[in-house]
Coordinates of C-alpha atoms in Angstrom, one line a residue:
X47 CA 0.0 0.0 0.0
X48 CA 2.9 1.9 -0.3
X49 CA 3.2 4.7 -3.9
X50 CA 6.0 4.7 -5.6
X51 CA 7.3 5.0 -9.3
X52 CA 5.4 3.0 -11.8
X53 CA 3.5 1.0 -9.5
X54 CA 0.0 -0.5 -10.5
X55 CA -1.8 -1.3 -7.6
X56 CA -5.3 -3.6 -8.0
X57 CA -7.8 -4.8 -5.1
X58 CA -10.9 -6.9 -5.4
X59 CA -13.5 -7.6 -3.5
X60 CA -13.9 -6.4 0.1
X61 CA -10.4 -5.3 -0.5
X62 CA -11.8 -2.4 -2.5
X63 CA -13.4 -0.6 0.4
X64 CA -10.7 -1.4 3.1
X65 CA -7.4 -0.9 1.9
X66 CA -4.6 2.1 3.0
X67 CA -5.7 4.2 -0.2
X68 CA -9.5 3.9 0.3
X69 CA -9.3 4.9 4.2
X70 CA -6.5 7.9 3.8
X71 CA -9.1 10.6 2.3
X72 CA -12.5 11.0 1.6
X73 CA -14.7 8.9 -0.5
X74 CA -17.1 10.3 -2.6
X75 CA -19.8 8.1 -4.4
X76 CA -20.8 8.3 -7.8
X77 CA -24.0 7.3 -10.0
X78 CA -22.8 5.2 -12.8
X79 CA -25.1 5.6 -15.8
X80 CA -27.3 2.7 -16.8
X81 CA -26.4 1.8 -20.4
X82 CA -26.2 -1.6 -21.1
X83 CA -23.5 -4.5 -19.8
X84 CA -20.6 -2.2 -19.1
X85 CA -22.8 1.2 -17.3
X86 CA -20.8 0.9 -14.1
X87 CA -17.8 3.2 -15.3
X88 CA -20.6 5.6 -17.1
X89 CA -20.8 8.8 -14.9
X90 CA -23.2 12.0 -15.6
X91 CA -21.6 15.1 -15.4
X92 CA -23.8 18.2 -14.3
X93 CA -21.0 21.4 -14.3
X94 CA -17.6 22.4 -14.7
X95 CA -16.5 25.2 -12.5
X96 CA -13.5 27.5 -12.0
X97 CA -14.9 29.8 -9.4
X98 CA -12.0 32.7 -9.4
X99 CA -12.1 32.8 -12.5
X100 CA -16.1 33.4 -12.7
X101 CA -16.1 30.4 -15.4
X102 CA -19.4 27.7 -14.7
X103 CA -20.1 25.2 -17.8
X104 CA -23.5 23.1 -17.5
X105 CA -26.4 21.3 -19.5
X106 CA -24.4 18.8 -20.2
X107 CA -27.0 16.5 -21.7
X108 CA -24.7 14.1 -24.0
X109 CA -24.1 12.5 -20.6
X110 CA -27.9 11.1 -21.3
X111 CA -26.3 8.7 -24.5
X112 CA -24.2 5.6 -23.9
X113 CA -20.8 6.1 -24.1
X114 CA -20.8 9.9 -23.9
X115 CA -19.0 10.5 -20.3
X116 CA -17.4 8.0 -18.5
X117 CA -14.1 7.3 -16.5
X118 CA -11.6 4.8 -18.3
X119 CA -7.7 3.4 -16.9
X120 CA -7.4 2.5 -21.0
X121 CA -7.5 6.3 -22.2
X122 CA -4.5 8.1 -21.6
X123 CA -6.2 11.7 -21.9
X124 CA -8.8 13.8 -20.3
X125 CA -11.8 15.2 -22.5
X126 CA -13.5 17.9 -21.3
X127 CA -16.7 19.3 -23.1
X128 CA -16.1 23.1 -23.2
X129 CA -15.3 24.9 -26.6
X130 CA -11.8 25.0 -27.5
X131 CA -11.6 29.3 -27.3
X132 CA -12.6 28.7 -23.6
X133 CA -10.3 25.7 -22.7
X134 CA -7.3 28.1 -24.5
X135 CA -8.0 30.8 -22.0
X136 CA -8.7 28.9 -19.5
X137 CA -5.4 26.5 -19.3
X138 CA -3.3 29.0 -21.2
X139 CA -3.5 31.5 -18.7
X140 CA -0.3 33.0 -16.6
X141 CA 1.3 30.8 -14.4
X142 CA 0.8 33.0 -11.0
X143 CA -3.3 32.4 -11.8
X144 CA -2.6 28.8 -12.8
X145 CA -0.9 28.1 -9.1
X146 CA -3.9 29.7 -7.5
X147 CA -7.2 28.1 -9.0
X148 CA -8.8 24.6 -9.6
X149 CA -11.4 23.2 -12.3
X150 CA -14.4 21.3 -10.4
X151 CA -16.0 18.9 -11.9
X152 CA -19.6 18.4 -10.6
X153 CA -20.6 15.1 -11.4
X154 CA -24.2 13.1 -10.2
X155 CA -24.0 11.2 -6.7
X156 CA -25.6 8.3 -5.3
X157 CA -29.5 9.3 -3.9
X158 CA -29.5 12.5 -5.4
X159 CA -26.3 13.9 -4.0
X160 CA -23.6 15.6 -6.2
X161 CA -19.6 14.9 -5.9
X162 CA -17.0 17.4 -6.7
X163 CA -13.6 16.7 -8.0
X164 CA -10.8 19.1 -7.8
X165 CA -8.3 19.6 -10.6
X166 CA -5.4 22.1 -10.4
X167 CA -5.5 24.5 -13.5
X168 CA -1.7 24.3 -13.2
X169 CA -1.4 20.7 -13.4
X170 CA -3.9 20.5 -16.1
X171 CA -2.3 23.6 -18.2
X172 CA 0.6 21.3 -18.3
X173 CA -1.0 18.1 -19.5
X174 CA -3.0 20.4 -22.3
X175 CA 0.1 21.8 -23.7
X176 CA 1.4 17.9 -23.9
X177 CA -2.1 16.7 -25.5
X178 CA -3.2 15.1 -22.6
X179 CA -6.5 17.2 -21.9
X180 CA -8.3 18.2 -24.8
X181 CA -11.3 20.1 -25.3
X182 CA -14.6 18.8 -27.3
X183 CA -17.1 21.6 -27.6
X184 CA -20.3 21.6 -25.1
X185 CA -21.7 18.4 -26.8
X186 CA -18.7 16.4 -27.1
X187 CA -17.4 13.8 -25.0
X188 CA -16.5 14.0 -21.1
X189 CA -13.5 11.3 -20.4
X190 CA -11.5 11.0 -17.2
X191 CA -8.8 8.9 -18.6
X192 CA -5.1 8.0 -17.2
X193 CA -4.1 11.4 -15.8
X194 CA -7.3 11.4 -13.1
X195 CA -5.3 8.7 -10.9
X196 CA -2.7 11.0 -10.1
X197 CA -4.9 12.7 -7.8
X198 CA -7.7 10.2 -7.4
X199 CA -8.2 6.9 -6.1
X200 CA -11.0 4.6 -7.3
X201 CA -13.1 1.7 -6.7
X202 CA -15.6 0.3 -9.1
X203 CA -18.6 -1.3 -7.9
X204 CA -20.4 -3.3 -10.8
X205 CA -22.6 -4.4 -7.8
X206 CA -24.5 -1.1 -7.1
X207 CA -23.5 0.7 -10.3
X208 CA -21.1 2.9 -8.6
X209 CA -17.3 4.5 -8.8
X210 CA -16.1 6.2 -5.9
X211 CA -13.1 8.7 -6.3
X212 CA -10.6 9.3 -2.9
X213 CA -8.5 11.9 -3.1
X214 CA -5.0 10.6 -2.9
X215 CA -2.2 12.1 -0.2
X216 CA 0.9 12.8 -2.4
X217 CA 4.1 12.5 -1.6
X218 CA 6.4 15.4 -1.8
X219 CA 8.3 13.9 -4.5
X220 CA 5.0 13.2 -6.4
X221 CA 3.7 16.5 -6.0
X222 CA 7.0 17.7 -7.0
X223 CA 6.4 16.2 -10.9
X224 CA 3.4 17.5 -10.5
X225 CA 3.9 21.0 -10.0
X226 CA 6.3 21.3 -13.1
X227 CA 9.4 23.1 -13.1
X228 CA 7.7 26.4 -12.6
X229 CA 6.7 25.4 -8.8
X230 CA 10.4 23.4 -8.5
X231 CA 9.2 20.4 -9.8
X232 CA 10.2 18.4 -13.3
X233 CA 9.1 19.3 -16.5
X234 CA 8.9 16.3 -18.3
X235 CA 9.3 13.0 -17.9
X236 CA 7.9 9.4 -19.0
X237 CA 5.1 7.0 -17.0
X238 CA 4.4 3.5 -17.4
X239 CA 1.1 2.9 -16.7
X240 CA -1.8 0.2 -15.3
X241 CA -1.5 -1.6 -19.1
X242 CA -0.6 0.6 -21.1
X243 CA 2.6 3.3 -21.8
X244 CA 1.7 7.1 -21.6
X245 CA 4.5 8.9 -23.2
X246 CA 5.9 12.3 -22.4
X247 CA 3.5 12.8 -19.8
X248 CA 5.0 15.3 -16.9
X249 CA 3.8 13.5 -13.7
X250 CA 5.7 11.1 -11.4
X251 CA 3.7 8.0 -11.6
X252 CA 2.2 7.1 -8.6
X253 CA 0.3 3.9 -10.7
X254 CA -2.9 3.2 -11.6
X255 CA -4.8 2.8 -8.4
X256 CA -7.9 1.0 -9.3
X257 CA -10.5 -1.4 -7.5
X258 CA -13.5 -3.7 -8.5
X259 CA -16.5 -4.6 -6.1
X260 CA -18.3 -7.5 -7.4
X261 CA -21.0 -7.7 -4.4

């Protein structure tokens, strides 16, 4: 239970639920969509927020259709549906607003709740000028691929059609990568993934930390 380098770390069963990542933050339940015999990675986004900078995206009803917005180890990218001009401002923006401010992702909960992830606009800047974020207009897709694990736990429950996200404590060495060279960090560097290679992507992998509950 220990993250290091290029580690890929896999629990099943109870294990999911009970394991050092899963109990070291704060779990937060999400409705997986209902769409056929693979709905339990399927999530319906409702906003995307960047409060300082007065920016809130919603109606977000692609999320409706199979396939449209889901969460997937396999892709090596996030997709976020907000037109291009907006994503350029928003992730192209000066570095001492970067280092400040955080993208939320507002995304449906279990009985009628919503979750919130946090993204830093610095972190993402730098996966967006590496291709690794990319923007598909307000009807395109939503994907939480590869990069999401840096910062987030999960746990897949085909059971209840849920995923859960827990935010991940980061070493100082991680966060390090992470912040880029502009916060002291590295700029680039290389990642081996869960089962697949992500090149050129500027993060320390911490491994793709990923659990299935059957029951």
């Amino acid at each position: 239970d220990t993250i290091v380098p290029s580690l890929g770390v896999f629990f099943g069963g109870n294990m999911a639920l009970n394991n050092t990542f899963y109990n070291s933050g704060t779990p937060q339940v999400a409705e997986g969509f209902n769409c056929g015999s693979m709905y339990w990675y399927l999530l319906n986004l409702t906003s995307i927020r960047v409060p300082g900078l007065n920016i809130t995206q919603n109606g977000f009803s692609q999320c409706n259709e199979c396939g449209s917005c889901m969460t997937d180890s396999g892709t090596s990218w996030i997709s976020l549906p907000l037109p291009e001009s907006q994503c350029n401002d928003i992730l192209s923006g000066k570095s001492d607003v970067l280092k400040k401010e955080s993208m939320l992702l507002d995304i449906e909960g279990v009985n009628g709740t919503t979750i919130t992830l946090s993204l830093p606009l610095l972190w993402l800047s730098e996966q967006f000028l590496f291709g690794h974020v990319v923007c598909t207009g307000t009807s395109g897709i939503f994907m939480l691929g590869f990069p999401i694990f840096q910062y987030y736990y999960l746990a897949y429950d085909m059971g209840s059609n849920t995923v859960t996200f827990v935010d991940l404590p980061l070493s100082n060495e991680t966060q390090a990568f992470i912040d880029g060279a502009d916060l002291g960090g590295i700029a680039e560097s290389s990642s081996s993934g869960y089962h697949h290679y992500v090149p050129t992507i500027s993060i320390m992998s911490i491994g793709v930390l990923i659990a299935f509950q059957y029951f």
